[in-house]
XYZ file of C-alpha atoms in Angstrom:
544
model
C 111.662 60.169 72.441
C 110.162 62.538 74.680
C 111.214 66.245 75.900
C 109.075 68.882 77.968
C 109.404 72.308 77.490
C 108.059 75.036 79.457
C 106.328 78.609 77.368
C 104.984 80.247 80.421
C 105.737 80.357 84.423
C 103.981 82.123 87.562
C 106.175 80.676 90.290
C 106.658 76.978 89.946
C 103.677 76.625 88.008
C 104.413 76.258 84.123
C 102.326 76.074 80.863
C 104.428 73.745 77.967
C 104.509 71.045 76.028
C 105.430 67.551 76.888
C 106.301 65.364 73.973
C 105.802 61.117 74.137
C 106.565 59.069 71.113
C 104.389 60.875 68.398
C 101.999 62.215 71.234
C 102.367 66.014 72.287
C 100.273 67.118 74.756
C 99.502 70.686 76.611
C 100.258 71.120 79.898
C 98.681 71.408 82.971
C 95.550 68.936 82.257
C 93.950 65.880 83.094
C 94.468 62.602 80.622
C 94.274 59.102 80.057
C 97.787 58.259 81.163
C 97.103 54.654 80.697
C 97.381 55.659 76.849
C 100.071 58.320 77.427
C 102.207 55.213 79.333
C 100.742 51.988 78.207
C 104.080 50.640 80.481
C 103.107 51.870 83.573
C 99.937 49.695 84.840
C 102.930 46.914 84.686
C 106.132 48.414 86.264
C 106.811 47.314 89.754
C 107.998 48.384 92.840
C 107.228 52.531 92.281
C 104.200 52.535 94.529
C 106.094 53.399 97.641
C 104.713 55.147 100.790
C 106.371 58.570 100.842
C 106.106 58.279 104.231
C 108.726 54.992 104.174
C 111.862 54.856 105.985
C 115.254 55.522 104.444
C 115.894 52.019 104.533
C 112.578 50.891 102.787
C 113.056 52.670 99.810
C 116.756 52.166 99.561
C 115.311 48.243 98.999
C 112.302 48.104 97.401
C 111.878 51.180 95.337
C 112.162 51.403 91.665
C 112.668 54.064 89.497
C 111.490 51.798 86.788
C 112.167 52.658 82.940
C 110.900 54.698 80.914
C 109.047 57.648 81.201
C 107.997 58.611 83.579
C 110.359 58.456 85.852
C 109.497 57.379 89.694
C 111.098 59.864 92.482
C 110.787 59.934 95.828
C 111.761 62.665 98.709
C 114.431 59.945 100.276
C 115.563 58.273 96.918
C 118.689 59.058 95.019
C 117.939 61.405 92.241
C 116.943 60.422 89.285
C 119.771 60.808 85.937
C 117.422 61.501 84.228
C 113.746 61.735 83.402
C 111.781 64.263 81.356
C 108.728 63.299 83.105
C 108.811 62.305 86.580
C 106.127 60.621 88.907
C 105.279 60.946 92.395
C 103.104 58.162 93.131
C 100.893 59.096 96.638
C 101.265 62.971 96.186
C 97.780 62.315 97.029
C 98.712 61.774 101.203
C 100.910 64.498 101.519
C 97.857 66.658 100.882
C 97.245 66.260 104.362
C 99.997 66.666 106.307
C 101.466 70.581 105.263
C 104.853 70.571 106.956
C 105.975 67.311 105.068
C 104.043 68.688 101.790
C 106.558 71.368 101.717
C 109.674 69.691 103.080
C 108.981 66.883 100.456
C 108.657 68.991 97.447
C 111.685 70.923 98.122
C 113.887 67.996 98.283
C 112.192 66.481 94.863
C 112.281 69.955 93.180
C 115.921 70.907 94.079
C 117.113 67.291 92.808
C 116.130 67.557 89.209
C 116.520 69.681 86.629
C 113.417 72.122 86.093
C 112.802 71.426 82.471
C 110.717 68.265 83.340
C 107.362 67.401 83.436
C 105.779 66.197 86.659
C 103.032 63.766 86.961
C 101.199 63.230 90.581
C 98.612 59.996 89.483
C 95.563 59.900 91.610
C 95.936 63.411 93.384
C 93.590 65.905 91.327
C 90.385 66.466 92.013
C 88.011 69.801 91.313
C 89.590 71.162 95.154
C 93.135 70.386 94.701
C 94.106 71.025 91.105
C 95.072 74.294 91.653
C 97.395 73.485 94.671
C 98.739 71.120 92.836
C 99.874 73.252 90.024
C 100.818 75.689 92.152
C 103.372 73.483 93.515
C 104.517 72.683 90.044
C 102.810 69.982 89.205
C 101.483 69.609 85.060
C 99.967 66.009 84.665
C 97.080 64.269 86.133
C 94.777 61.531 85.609
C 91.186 61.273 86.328
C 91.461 58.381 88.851
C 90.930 60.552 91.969
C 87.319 62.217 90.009
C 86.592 58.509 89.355
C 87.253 57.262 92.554
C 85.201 60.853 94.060
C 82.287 59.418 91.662
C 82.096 55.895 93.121
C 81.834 57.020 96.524
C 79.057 58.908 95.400
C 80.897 62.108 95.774
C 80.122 65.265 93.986
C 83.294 67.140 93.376
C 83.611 71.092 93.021
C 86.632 73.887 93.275
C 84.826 74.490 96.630
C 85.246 70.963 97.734
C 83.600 67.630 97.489
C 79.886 67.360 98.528
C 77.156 64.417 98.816
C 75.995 63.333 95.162
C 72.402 64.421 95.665
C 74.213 68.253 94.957
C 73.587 67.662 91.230
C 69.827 67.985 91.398
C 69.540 70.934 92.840
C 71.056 72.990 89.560
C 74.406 73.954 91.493
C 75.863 73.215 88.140
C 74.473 73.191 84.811
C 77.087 70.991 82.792
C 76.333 68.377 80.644
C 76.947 65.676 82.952
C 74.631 67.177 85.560
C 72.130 67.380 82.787
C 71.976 64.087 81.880
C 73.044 63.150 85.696
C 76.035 61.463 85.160
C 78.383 61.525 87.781
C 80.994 60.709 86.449
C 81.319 62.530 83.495
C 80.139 65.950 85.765
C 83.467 65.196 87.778
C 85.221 64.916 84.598
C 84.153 67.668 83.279
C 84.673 69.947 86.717
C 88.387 68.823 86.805
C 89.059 69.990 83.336
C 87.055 73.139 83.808
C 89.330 73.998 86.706
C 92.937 72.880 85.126
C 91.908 75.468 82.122
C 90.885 78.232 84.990
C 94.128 77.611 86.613
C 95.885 77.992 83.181
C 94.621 81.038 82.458
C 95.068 82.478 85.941
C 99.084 81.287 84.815
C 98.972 83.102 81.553
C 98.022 86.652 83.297
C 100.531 86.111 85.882
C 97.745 86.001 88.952
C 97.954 82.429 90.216
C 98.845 83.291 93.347
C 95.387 85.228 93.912
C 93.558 82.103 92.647
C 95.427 79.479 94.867
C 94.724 82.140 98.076
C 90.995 82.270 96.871
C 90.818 78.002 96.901
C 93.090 77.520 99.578
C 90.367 79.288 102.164
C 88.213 76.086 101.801
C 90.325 73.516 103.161
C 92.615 74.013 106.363
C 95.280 71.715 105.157
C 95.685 73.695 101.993
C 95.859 77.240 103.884
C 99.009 74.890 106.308
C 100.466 73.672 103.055
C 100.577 77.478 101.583
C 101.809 79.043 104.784
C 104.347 75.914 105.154
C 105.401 76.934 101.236
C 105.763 80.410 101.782
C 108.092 80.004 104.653
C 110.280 78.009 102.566
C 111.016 81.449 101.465
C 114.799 80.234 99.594
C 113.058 77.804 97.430
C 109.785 79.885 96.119
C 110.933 83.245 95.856
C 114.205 82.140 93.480
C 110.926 81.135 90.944
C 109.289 83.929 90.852
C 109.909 87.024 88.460
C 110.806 90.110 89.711
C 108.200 92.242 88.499
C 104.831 91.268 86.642
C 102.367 92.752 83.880
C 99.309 92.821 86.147
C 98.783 94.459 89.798
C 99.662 92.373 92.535
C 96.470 91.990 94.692
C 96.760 91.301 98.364
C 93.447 90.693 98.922
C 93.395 87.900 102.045
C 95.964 87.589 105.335
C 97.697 85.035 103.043
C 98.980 87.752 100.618
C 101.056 89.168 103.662
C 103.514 86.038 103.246
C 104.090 86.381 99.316
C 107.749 86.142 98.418
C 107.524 89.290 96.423
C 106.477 91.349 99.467
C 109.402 89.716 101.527
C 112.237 90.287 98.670
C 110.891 94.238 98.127
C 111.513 94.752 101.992
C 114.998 93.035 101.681
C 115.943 94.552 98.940
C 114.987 98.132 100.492
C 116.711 97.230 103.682
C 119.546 95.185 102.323
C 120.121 97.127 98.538
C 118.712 100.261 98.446
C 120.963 103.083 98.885
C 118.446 106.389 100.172
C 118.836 109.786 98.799
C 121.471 111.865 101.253
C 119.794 113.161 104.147
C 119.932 113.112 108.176
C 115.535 113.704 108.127
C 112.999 111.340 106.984
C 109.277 111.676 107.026
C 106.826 108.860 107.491
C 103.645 109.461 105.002
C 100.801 107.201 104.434
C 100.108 104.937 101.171
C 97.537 106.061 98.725
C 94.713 103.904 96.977
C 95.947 105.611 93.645
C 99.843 104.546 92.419
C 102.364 105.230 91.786
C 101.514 107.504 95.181
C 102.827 110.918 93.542
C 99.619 110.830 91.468
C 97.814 111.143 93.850
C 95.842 114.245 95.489
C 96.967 113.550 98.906
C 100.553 112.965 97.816
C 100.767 115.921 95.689
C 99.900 117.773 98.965
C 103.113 115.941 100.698
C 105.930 116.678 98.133
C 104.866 120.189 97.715
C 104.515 120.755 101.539
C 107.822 118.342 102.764
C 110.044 120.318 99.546
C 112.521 118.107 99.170
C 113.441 119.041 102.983
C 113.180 115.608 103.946
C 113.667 111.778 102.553
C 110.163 110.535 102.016
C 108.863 107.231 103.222
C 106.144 105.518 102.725
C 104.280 103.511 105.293
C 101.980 100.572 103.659
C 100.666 97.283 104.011
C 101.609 94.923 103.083
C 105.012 96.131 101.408
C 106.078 97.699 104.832
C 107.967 100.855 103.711
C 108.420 102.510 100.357
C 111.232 104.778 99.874
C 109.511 107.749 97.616
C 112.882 106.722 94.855
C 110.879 103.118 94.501
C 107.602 104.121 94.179
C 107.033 103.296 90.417
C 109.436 99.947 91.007
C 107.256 96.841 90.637
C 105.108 95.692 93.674
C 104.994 99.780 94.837
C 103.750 101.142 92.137
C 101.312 97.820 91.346
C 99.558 96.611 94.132
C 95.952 96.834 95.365
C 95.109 96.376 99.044
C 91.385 96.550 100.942
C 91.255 99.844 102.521
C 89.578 99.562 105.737
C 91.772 101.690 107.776
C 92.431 99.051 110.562
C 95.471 96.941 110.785
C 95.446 93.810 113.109
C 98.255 92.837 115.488
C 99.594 90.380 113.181
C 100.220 93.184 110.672
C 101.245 95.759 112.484
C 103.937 93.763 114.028
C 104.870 92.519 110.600
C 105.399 95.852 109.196
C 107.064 97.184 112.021
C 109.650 94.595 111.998
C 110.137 96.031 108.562
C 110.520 99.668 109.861
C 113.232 98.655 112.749
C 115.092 96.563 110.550
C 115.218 99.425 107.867
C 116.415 102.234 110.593
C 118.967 99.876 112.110
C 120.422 100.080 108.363
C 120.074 103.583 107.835
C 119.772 105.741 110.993
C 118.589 108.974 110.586
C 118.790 112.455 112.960
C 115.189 113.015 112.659
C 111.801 111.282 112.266
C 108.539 112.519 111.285
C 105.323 110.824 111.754
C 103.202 112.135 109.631
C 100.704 109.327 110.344
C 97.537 107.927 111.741
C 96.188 104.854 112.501
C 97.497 101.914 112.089
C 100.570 103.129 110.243
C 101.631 105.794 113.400
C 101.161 102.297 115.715
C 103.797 100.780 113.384
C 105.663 104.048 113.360
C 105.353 104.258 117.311
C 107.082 100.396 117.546
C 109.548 100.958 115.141
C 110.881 104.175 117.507
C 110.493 102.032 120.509
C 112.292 99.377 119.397
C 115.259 101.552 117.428
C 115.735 103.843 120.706
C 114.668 107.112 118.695
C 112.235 109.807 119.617
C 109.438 110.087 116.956
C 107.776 113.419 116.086
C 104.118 112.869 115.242
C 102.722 115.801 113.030
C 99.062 114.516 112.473
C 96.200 116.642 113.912
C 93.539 114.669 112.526
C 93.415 113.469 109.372
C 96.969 113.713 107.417
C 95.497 115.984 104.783
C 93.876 118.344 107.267
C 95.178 122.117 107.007
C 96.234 121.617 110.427
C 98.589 118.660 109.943
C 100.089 119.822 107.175
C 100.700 123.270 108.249
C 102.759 120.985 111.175
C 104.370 119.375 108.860
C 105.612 122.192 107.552
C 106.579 123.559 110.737
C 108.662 121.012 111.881
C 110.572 121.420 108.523
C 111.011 124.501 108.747
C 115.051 124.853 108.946
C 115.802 121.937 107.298
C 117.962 122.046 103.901
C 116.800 121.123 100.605
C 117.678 117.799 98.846
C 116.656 116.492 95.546
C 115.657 112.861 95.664
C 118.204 110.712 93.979
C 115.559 108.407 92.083
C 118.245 106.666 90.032
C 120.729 106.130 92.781
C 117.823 104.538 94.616
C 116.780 102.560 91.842
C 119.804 101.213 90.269
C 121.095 100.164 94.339
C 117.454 98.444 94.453
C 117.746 96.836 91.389
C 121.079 95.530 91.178
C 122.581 95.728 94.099
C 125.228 98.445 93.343
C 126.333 102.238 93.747
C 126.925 104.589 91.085
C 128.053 107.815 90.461
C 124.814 109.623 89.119
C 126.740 112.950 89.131
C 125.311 114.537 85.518
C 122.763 111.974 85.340
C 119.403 112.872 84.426
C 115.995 111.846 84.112
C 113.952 112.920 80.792
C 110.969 112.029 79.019
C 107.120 111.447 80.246
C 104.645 108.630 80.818
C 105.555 105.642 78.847
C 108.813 106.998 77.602
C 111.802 107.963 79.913
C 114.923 107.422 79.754
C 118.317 108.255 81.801
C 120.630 110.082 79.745
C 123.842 112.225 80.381
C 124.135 114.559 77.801
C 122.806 113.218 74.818
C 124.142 109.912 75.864
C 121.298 107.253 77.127
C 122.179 104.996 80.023
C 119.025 103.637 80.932
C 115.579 103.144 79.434
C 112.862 103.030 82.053
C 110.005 100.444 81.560
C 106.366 102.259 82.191
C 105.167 98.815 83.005
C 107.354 97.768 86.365
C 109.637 100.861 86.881
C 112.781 99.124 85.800
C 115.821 100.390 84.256
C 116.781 98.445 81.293
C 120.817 99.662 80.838
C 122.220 100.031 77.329
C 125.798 99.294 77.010
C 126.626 102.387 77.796
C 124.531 102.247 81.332
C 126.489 98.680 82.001
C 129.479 100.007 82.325
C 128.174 102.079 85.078
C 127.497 98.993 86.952
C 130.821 96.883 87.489
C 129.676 93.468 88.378
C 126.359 91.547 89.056
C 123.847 90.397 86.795
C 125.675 88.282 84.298
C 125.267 85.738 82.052
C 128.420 83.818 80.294
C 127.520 82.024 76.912
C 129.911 80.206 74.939
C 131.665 81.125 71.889
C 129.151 82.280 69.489
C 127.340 85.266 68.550
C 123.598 85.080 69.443
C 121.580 85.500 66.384
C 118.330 86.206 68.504
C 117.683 84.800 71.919
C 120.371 82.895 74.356
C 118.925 79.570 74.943
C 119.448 77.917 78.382
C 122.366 74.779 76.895
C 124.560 78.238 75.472
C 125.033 79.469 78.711
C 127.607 78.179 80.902
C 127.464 80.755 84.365
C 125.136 83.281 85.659
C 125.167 85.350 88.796
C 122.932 83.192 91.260
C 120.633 86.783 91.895
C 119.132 86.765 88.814
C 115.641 86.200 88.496
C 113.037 86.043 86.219
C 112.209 89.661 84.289
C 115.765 90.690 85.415
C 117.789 93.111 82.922
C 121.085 91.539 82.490
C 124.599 91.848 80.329
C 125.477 88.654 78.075
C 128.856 88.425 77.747
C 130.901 85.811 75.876
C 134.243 85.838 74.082
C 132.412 86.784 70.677
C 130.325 89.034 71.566
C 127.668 90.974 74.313
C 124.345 91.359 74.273
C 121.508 93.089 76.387
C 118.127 91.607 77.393
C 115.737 90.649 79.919
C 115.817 86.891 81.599
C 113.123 84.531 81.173
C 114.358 82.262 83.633
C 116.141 82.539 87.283
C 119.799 81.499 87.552
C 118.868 77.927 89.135
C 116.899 77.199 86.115
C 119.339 78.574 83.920
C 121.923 76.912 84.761
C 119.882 73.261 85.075
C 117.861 73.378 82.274
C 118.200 71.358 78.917
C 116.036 73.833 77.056
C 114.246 76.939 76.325
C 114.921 80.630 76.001
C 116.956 81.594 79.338
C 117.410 85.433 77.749
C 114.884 87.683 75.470
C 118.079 89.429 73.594
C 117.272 93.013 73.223
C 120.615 94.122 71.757
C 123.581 92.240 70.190
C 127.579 93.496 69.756
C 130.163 91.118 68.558
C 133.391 91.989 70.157
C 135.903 93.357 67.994
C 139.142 90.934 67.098
């Protein structure tokens, strides 16, 4: 018998538990698979190029039996298989665009509750790559083979042997100068870095840090992160730690690309004909800030607010506590390159082209009135720049102020905004308000609450009462039974295909509903043999 199950994910990467015979082992590491699958040093014909022709593997490749499983990109996928093997993962490591292409096709043809093993791939360089791309098992052949060669192997790459005397490392095998058991030792260091980079939700930041030594691995990422269908449907939709776009790379994160969507594609602004361009803040959410406090109190709810930032783009003043705006950290140097610039102002034109407005002010500098300037360009709209200097200055804001002057007043719809973000609907906030402080606000009307609102990420969680403001989207069918805690993934027989990880959705079934956050997207949801697909906040059986 053997099963994997999956406890914790960052993307495709996973921490579980695969189960063989009466072994169980933790997942991501390095093993003896020869003891794992004593059947495997026989099986033939699963040692095929993945390079090989259509008609090459249609005749000589095996999926072999037993676990684990051979696949490969141009096979036929596999029934079944609770641990899968990709034998020469080790060459697509250098060639990016087939790295990608490759994994997509082996990742969207099996179901996501399995274990994969890539034999002779991992070394000290690549293991966090490799998990990254969702693989959990390795051997130690690749270390072994690094050690014969007379290679020493580190995170940073793989260096000449004579590295170990000069105290680079201090483990035991470099005390005792063994070779072998230093690149050992280095590859299981690294798998348990990597797992803890997974368990704070930050692997991302890790596999941008590792990825800047080798120019494959920086292809293979970009290559990854254009496959934008694939990743971002894996990743959760809000974390518990800052996201920190620290390197060019960070630009091309999923997250940052499904915020902008959302906000061009979802999000439904507060009713106004004026908007004003500010800048970001170090300090979030911005409000909190000195700077900001200056912009609300001069703009007065005479304008819709906008925020101009990389690398989000543009953050509507309603989303500005909403998971990445209110949880990302950026360097400030106060100069954005070309590449940037053009990338947020592509975000800018396609937001105006969505919601036009009468008026807009710049009230900008830098690198964020460039983007502002190309956005107008491009949109056909005349831009007025308020800045005199810096955007705090008395000056500039007594322009700001000025060009305000006979505008009406609006209050900023905050949960109109948010719920449109969120999930993709309009509602009638009429009577709707916001109460509470800090780490405990709610939505209520009257007495009546609607919404809780996570201090973490800026969600609304809905109580039953707040689903019924929101008519369809974000549900989960179960079959006939009551849940008695959490929904597992075999209950559930249909989701809606947006839902993603850290989503609030409605369980319904014909015995009762429920209320809860996901744990997994709909893909995985729907594919998976096991584990918790909904963290049940609230149960009600449905009356007979």
């Amino acid at each position: 018998m053997s099963r994997y199950e999956a406890v914790k994910r960052d993307g495709l990467a996973r921490i579980g538990t695969y189960v063989e015979g009466e072994t169980s082992v933790s997942l991501p590491a390095a093993l003896d698979t020869d003891a794992l699958f004593p059947a495997l040093r026989e099986r033939p014909f699963s040692n095929v190029p993945l390079g090989a022709d259509e008609a090459f593997v249609r005749d000589y490749f095996s999926p072999g039996e037993g676990q684990p499983v051979a696949v490969h990109p141009l096979a036929a996928p596999a029934e079944s298989g609770d641990c899968v093997l990709v034998a020469n993962w080790h060459t697509a490591q250098k060639n990016p665009r087939n790295y990608a292409g490759w994994l997509t096709t082996l990742k969207e043809s099996l179901p996501p509750d399995t274990a994969w093993y890539a034999p002779a791939s991992a070394l000290p360089s690549t293991a966090c790559l490799l998990v990254y791309s969702g693989f959990d098992l390795f051997d130690y052949r690749a270390v072994d083979l690094a050690s014969a060669e007379k290679r020493f192997c580190l995170p940073e790459g793989e260096f000449p042997a004579s590295l170990m005397e000069t105290a680079v490392c201090r483990c035991e095998g470099c005390r005792d100068g063994d070779l072998v058991r230093h690149n050992r030792l280095t590859l299981d260091r690294e798998l348990a870095l990597v797992r803890h980079y997974i368990e704070v939700g930050r692997l991302r930041e890790l596999m941008e840090s590792r990825c800047c030594a080798d120019a494959a691995q920086v292809g293979i990422l970009r290559f990854l992160d254009r496959s934008y269908t694939f990743i971002e449907r894996s990743l959760p939709v809000a974390r518990a730690v800052p996201m920190r776009a620290n390197t060019a790379e960070s630009q091309n994160r999923a997250e940052i690309r499904r915020f902008a969507d959302r906000v061009i594609d979802r999000f439904i602004p507060t009713r106004t004909d004026v908007a004003v361009l500010l800048p970001c803040s170090a300090r979030k959410p911005y409000s909190l800030s000195r700077s900001h406090r200056l912009f609300v109190n001069v703009v007065d709810r005479r304008a819709h607010e906008l925020i101009v930032t990389s690398p989000l783009g543009l953050v509507p003043r309603e989303l500005e506590r909403v998971y990445p705006a209110g949880h990302y950290d950026v360097p400030v140097t106060g100069y954005w390159d070309r590449e940037e610039c053009a990338f947020i102002a592509d975000i800018l034109i396609r937001y105006f082209a969505a919601h036009p407005y009468r008026r807009v002010i710049a009230h900008l500098d830098g690198g964020a009135l460039t983007v502002a300037q190309m956005a107008a360009e491009a949109c056909g709209f005349d831009l007025e720049v308020t800045c005199q200097g810096h955007p705090t200055a008395p000056a500039s804001l007594r322009a700001l102020n000025d060009a305000l002057e006979d505008e009406r007043r609006m209050q900023a719809d905050t949960v109109r905004g948010t719920v449109s973000w969120q999930f993709a609907t309009d509602i009638n906030t009429r009577g709707l308000q916001v109460r509470g402080r800090s780490m405990q606000m709610a939505v209520l009307r009257g007495k009546q609450q609607l919404f809780s609102i996570d201090a973490g990420t800026g969600l609304f969680r809905p109580t039953f009462e707040g689903w019924g403001l929101i008519p369809e989207g974000y549900r989960v069918k179960i079959d006939a039974f009551v849940p008695q805690g959490d929904v597992l993934a075999p209950g559930i027989t249909d989701c809606d295909p947006r839902i993603r990880e850290g989503d609030e959705v409605l369980v319904e079934g014909p015995l009762a509903v429920a209320t809860g956050r996901a744990m997994m997207g709909a893909d995985e949801m729907l594919r998976s043999k096991r584990g918790v697909a909904v963290r049940v906040r609230k149960t009600k059986k449905i009356a007979e």
